[in-house]
Coordinates of C-alpha atoms in Angstrom, one line a residue:
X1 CA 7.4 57.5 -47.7
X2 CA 3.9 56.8 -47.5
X3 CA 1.4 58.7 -49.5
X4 CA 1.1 62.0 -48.1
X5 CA -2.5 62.4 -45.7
X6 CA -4.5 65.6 -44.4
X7 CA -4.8 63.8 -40.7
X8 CA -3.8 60.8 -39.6
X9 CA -4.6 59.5 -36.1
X10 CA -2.7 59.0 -33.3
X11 CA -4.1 56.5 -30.6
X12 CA -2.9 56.2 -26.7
X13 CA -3.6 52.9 -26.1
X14 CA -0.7 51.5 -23.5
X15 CA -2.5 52.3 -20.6
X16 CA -2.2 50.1 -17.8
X17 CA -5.2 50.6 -16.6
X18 CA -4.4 50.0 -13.0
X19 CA -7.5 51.3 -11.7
X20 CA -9.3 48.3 -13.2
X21 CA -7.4 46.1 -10.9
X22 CA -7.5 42.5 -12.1
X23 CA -9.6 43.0 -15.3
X24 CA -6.2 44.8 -16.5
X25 CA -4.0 42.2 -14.7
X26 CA -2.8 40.3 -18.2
X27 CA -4.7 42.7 -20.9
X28 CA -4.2 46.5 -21.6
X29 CA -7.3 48.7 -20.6
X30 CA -8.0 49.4 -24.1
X31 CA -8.7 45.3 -24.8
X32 CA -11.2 44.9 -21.9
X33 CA -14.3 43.7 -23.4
X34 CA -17.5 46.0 -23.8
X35 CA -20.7 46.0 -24.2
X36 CA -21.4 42.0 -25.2
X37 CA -19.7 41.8 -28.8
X38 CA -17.1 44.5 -28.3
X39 CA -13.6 45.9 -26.8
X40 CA -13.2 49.5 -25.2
X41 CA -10.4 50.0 -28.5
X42 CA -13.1 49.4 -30.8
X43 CA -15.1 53.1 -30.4
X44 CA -12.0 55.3 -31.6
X45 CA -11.2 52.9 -34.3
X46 CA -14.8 52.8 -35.8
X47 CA -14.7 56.5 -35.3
X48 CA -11.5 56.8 -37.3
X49 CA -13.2 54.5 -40.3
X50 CA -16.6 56.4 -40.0
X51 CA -14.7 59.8 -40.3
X52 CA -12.7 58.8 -43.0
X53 CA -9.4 58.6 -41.4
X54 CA -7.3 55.7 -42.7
X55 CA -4.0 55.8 -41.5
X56 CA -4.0 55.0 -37.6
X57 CA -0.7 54.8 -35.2
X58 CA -1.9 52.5 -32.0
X59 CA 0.6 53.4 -29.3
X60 CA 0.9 50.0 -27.0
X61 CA 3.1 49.5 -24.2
X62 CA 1.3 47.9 -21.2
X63 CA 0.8 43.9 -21.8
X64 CA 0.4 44.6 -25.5
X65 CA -0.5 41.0 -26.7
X66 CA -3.5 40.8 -26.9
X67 CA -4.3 44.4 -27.7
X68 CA -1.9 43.3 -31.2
X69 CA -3.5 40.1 -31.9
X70 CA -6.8 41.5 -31.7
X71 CA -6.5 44.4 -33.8
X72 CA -4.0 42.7 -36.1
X73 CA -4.4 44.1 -39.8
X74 CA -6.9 46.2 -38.9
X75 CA -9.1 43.9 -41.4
X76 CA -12.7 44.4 -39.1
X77 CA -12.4 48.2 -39.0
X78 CA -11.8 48.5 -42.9
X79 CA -8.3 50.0 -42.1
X80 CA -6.0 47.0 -43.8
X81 CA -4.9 49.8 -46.2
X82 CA -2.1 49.2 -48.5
X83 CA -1.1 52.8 -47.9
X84 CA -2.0 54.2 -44.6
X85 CA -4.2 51.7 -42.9
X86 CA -3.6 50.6 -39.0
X87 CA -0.1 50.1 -37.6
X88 CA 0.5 49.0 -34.0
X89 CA 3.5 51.6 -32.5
X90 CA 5.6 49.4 -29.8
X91 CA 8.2 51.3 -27.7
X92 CA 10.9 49.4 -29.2
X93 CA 11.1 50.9 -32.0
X94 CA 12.0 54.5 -31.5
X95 CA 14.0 56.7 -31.8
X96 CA 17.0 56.6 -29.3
X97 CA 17.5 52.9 -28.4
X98 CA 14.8 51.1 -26.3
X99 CA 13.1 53.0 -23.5
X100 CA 9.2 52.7 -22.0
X101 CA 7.2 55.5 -23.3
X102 CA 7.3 58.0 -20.5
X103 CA 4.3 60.0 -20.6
X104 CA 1.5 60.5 -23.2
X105 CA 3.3 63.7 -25.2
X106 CA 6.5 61.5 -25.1
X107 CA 4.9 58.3 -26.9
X108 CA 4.1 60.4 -30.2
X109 CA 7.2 62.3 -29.9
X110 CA 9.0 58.6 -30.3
X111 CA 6.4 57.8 -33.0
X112 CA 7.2 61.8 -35.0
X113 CA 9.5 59.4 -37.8
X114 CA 6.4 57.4 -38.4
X115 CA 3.9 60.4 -38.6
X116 CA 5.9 62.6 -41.0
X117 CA 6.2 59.2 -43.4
X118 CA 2.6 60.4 -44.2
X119 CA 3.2 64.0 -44.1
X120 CA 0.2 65.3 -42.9
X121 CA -1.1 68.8 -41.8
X122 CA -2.8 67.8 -39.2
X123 CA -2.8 64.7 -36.5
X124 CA -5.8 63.8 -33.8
X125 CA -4.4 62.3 -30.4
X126 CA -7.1 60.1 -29.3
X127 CA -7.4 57.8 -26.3
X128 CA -7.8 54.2 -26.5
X129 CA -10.2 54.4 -22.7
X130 CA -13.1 55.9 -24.0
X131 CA -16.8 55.0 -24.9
X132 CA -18.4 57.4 -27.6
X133 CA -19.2 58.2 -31.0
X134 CA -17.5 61.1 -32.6
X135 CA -17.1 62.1 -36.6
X136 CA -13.4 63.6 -36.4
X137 CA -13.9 65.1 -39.6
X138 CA -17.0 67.4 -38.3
X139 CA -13.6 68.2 -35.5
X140 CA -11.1 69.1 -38.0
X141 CA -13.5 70.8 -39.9
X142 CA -13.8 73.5 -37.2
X143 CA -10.3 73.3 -36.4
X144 CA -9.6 74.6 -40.1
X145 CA -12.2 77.1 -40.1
X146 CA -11.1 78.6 -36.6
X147 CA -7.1 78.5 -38.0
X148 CA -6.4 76.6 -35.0
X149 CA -3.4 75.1 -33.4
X150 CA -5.0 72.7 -31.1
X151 CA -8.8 72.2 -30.4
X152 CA -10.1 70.4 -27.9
X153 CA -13.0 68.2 -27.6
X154 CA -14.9 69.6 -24.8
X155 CA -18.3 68.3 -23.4
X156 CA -20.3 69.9 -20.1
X157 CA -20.4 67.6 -17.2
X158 CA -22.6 67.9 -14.3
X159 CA -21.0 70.7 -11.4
X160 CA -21.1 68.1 -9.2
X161 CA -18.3 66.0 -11.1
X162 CA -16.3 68.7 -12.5
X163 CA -13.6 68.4 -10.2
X164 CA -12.8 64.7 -11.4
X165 CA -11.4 66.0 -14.9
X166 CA -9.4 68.6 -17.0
X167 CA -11.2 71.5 -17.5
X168 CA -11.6 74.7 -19.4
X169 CA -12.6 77.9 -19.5
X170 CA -13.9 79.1 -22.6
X171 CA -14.7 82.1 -24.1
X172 CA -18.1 83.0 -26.7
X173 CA -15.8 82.5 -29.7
X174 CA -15.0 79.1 -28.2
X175 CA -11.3 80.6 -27.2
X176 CA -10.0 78.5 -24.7
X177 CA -8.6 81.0 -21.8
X178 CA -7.3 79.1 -19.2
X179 CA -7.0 75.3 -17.7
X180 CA -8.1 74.0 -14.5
X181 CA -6.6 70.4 -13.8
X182 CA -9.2 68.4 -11.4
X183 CA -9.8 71.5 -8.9
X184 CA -11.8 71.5 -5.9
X185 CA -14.0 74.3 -6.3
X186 CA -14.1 74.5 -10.5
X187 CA -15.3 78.1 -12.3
X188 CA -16.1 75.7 -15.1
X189 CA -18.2 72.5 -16.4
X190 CA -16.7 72.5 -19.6
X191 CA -14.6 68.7 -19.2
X192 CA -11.4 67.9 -22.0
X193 CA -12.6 64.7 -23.4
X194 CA -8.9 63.8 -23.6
X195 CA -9.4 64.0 -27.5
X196 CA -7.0 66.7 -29.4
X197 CA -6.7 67.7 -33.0
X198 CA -3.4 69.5 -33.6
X199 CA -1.7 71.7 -36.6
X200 CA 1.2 68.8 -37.4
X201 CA 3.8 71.6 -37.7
X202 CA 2.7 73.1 -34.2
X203 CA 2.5 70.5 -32.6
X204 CA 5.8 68.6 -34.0
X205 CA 8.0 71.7 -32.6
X206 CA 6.3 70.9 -29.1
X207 CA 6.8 67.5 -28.7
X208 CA 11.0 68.2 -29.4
X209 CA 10.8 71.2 -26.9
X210 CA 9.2 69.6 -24.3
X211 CA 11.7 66.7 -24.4
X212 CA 14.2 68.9 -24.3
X213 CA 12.8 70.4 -20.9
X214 CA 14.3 68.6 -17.7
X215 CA 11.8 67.4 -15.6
X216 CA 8.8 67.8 -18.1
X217 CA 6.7 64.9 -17.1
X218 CA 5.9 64.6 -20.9
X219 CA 2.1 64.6 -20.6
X220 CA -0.2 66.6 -22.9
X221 CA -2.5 67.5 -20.4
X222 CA 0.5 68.7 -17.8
X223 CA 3.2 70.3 -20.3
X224 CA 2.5 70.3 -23.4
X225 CA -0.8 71.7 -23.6
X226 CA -0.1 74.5 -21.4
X227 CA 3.3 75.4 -23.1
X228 CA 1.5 75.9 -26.0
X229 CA -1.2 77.7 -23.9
X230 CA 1.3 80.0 -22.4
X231 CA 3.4 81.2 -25.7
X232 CA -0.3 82.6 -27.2
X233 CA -1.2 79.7 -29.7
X234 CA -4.4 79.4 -30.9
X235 CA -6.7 77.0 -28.6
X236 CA -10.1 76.2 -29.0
X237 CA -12.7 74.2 -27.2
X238 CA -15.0 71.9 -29.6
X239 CA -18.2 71.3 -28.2
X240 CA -19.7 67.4 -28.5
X241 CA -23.0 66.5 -27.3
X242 CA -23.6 62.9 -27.6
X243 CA -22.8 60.2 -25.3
X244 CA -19.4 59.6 -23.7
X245 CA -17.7 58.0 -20.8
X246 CA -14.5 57.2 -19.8
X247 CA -14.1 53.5 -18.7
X248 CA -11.0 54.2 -16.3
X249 CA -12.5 52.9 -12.9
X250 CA -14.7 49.7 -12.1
X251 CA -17.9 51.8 -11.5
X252 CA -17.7 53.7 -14.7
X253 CA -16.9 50.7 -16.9
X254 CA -20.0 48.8 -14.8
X255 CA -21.9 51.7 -15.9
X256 CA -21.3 52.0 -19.0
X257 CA -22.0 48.6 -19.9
X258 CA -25.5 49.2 -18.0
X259 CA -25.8 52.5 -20.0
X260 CA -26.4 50.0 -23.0
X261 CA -29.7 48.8 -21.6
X262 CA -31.1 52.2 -20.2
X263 CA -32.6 54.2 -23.3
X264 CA -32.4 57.2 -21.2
X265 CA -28.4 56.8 -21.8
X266 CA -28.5 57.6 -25.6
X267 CA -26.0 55.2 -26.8
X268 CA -27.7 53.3 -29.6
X269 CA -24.9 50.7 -31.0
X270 CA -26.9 49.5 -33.6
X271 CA -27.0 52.6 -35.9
X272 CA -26.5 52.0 -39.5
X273 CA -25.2 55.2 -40.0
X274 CA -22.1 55.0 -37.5
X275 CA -21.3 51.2 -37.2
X276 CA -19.5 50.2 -34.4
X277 CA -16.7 47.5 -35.9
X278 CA -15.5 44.6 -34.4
X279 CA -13.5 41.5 -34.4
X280 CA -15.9 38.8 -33.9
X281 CA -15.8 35.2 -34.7
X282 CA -19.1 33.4 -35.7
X283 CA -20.9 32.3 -32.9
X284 CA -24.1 30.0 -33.6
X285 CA -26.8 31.5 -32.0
X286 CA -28.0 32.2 -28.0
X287 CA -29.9 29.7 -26.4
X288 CA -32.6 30.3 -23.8
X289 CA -34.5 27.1 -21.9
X290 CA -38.6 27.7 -21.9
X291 CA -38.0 28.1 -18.1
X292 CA -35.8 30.9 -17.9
X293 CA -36.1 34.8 -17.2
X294 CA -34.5 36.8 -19.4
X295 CA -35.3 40.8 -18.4
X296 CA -34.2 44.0 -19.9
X297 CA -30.6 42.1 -21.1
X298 CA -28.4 41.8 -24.0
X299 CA -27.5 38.3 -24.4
X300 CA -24.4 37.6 -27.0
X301 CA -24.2 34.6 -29.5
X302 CA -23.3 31.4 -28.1
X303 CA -24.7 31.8 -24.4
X304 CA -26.6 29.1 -22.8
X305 CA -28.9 30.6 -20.5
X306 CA -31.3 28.2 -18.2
X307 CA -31.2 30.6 -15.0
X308 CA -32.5 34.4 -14.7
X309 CA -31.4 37.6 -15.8
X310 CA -32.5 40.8 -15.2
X311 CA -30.8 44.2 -16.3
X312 CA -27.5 42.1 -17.6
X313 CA -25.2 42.5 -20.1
X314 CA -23.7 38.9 -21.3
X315 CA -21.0 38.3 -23.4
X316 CA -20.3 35.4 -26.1
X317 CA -20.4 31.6 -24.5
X318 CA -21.6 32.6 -20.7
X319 CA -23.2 29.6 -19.4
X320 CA -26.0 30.8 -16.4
X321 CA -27.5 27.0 -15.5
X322 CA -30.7 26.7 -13.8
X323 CA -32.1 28.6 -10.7
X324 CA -29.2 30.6 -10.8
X325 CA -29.8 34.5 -10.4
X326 CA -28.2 37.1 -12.3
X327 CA -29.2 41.2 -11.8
X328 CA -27.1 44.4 -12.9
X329 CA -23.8 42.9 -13.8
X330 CA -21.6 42.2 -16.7
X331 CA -20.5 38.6 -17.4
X332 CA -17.3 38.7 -19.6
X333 CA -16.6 35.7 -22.4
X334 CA -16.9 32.1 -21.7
X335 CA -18.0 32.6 -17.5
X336 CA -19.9 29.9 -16.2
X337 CA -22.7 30.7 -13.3
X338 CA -23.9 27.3 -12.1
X339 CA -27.2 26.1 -10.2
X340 CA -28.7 28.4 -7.4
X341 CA -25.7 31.0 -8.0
X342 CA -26.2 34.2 -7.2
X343 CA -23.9 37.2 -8.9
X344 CA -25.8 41.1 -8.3
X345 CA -23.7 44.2 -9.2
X346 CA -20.7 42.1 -9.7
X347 CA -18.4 41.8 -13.1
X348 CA -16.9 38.2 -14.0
X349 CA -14.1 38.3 -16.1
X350 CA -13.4 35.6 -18.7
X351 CA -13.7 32.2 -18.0
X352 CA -14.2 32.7 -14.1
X353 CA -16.7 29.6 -12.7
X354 CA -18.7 30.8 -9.9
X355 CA -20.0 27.2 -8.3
X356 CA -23.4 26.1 -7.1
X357 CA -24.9 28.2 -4.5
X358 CA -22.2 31.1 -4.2
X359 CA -23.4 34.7 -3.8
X360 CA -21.4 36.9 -5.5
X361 CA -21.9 41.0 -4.8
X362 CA -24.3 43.0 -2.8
X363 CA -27.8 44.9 -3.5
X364 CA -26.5 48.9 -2.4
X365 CA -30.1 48.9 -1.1
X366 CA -29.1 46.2 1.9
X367 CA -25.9 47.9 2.7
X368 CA -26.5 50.7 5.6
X369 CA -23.6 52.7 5.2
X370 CA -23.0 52.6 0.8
X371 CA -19.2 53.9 1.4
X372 CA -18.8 49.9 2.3
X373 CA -20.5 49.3 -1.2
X374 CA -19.3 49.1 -4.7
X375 CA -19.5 46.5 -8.0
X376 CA -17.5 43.5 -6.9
X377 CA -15.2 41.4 -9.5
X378 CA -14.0 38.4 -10.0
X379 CA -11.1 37.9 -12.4
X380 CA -10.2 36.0 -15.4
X381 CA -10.8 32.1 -15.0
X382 CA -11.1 32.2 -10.9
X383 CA -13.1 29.5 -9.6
X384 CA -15.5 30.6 -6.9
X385 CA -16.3 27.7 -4.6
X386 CA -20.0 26.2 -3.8
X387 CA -21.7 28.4 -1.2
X388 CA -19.2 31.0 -0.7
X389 CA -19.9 34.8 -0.5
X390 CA -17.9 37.1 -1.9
X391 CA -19.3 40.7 -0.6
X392 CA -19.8 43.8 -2.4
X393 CA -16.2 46.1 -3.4
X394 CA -14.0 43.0 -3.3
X395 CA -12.0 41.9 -6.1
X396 CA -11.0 38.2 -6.4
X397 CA -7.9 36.9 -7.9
X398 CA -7.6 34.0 -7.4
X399 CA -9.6 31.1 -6.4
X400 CA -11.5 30.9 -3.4
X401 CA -12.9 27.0 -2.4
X402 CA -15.7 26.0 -1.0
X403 CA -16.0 26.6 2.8
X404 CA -13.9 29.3 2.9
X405 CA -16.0 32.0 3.6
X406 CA -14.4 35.0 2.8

């Protein structure tokens, strides 16, 4: 038995991420890289440590390697506890022989031995996709003092993008009265951030039922939720106001790297108050010649930079040689842009070469009809070819050489 713990966290990290095409082709979503120093994983585990949770289950599935071997013992996020502390949750190792994890309520009910080892009262289901900064205690806090079963973080997104998530509607004591999954003409703006605290016993009685129904598709948001819903538990919607975005798609994760640069966007990662943790080796420091450009950019440790920048975010080790051009993209770990490139609303994945003189990605503005536009990306260690284009929305796995024009 391990020590006995209020709330203990329960991360959904095995995503496969598919809509992230090839940046997801050998990694889980959750290890994609962010932001210049950072993985997507590392925002809910900081927020775990800056909330004073301590005891964290990371549910992997999807091409879990390197999602293990960078979280390891949890060292960088202060949650190499001897009790409690960070523990990476395979599907192996469940509770009826070996089966994939089937749907996001069915993961934790194969993880209920390990969660009732720590005997808690109450449990947090986060996901391992999303980009914010949240104090989960400020959460349970309100979930105690409303004698909740389940609360949901809940933040207002515009009307014109309701109808891409979950959403609620709420009543003025913050009751949630009824779900509306992804409609077309929503009653509400009121988005689930996919972010749930839950009364352990509650939501322990759940998870068994709903294995127990045939056909359940063992999902929070699809049965689980709404069972509970339905019998009259108590719901309620937990307002948060600060910055978040889910980094599902190849737009929003472009984005939200670009967010970083735009103060407008209100995601400062450099507060004192609310590190962001990471697993970082030491890189010596950037280097940028006397004749290159370097505009509105975040340039990581241990890039060698000779060519212009402008509104950029690039990772540890990029290389951009001389008169090559960079604007509005994001180059991933150890990518090499060599002379007279050209890579413009693009993402290059690690190690990817793009060769002298290849354009890589399209300006929106010089595309007539923008449904034909969209960030183009090249994946891990492809080799781009002197002077070929690669135009906007395409994805490139592997290499393309020289001459052949796509």
């Amino acid at each position: 038995m391990g020590a006995k713990k209020e709330c203990i966290a329960m991360l959904l990290a095995g995503g496969q991420g598919s809509r992230l095409g090839i940046l997801t082709h050998s990694i889980a979503k959750p290890a994609v890289p962010y932001g210049g120093k950072y993985r997507i994983i590392d925002f809910p585990l900081s927020n775990c440590t800056n909330s004073g949770i301590d005891t964290v289950g990371v549910l992997t599935q999807y091409q879990p390697l390197a999602l293990n071997e960078y979280i390891g013992s949890g060292q960088p996020w202060d949650l190499d506890r001897m009790d409690g502390g960070v523990h990476i949750l395979s599907p192996y190792q469940q509770i009826k022989g070996s089966e994939w994890y089937k749907g996001t309520a069915n993961a934790i009910y194969q993880n209920i031995n390990f969660i009732d080892r720590y005997d808690p009262e109450y449990v947090a289901v986060l996901s391992g996709d999303h980009i914010y900064k949240m104090d989960y205690a400020e959460m349970l806090q309100f979930h105690k003092d409303h004698n909740a079963d389940c609360t949901i973080a809940m933040m207002e997104v515009p009307w014109e993008e309701a109808s891409r998530f979950g959403l609620m509607l709420v009543n003025d004591d913050g009751v949630i009265t009824e779900f509306e999954e992804k409609p077309k003409n929503p009653r509400s703006n009121k988005a689930s951030m996919g972010v749930y605290m839950f009364t352990w016993k509650k939501l322990r009685a759940y998870l068994i039922a709903d294995e127990e129904t045939e056909g359940s598709s063992n999902d929070f948001g699809k049965n689980v939720i709404p069972a509970m819903h339905n019998a009259g538990e108590r719901m309620f919607a937990y307002q948060f106001d600060g910055y978040w975005k889910d980094v599902g798609t190849i737009d929003s994760l472009w984005e939200a790297n670009l967010d970083l640069l735009n103060p407008k966007a209100n995601i400062d990662l450099t507060d004192p108050d609310w590190r962001i943790y990471a697993k970082n080796s030491a890189l010596p420091p950037h280097y940028i010649s006397k004749d290159a450009t370097v505009q509105n950019s975040l340039v990581s440790g241990g890039c060698k930079i000779e060519g212009n920048i402008d509104y950029s975010v690039m990772f540890a080790n990029v290389t951009v040689e001389e008169g090559a051009n960079v604007r509005y993209s994001i180059v991933m770990p150890g990518a090499t842009i060599k002379k007279g490139a050209t890579v413009q609303y693009a993402m290059i994945a690690e190690d990817a070469v793009i060769e002298c003189g290849a354009v890589v990605g399209e300006d929106p503005e010089r595309i007539e009809n923008l449904d034909n536009w969209g960030v183009t990306v090249i994946g891990a260690k492809v080799n781009i070819g002197e002077n070929v284009n690669i135009p906007a929305k395409a994805m490139i796995a592997e290499d393309v050489k020289g001459g052949d024009a796509q």
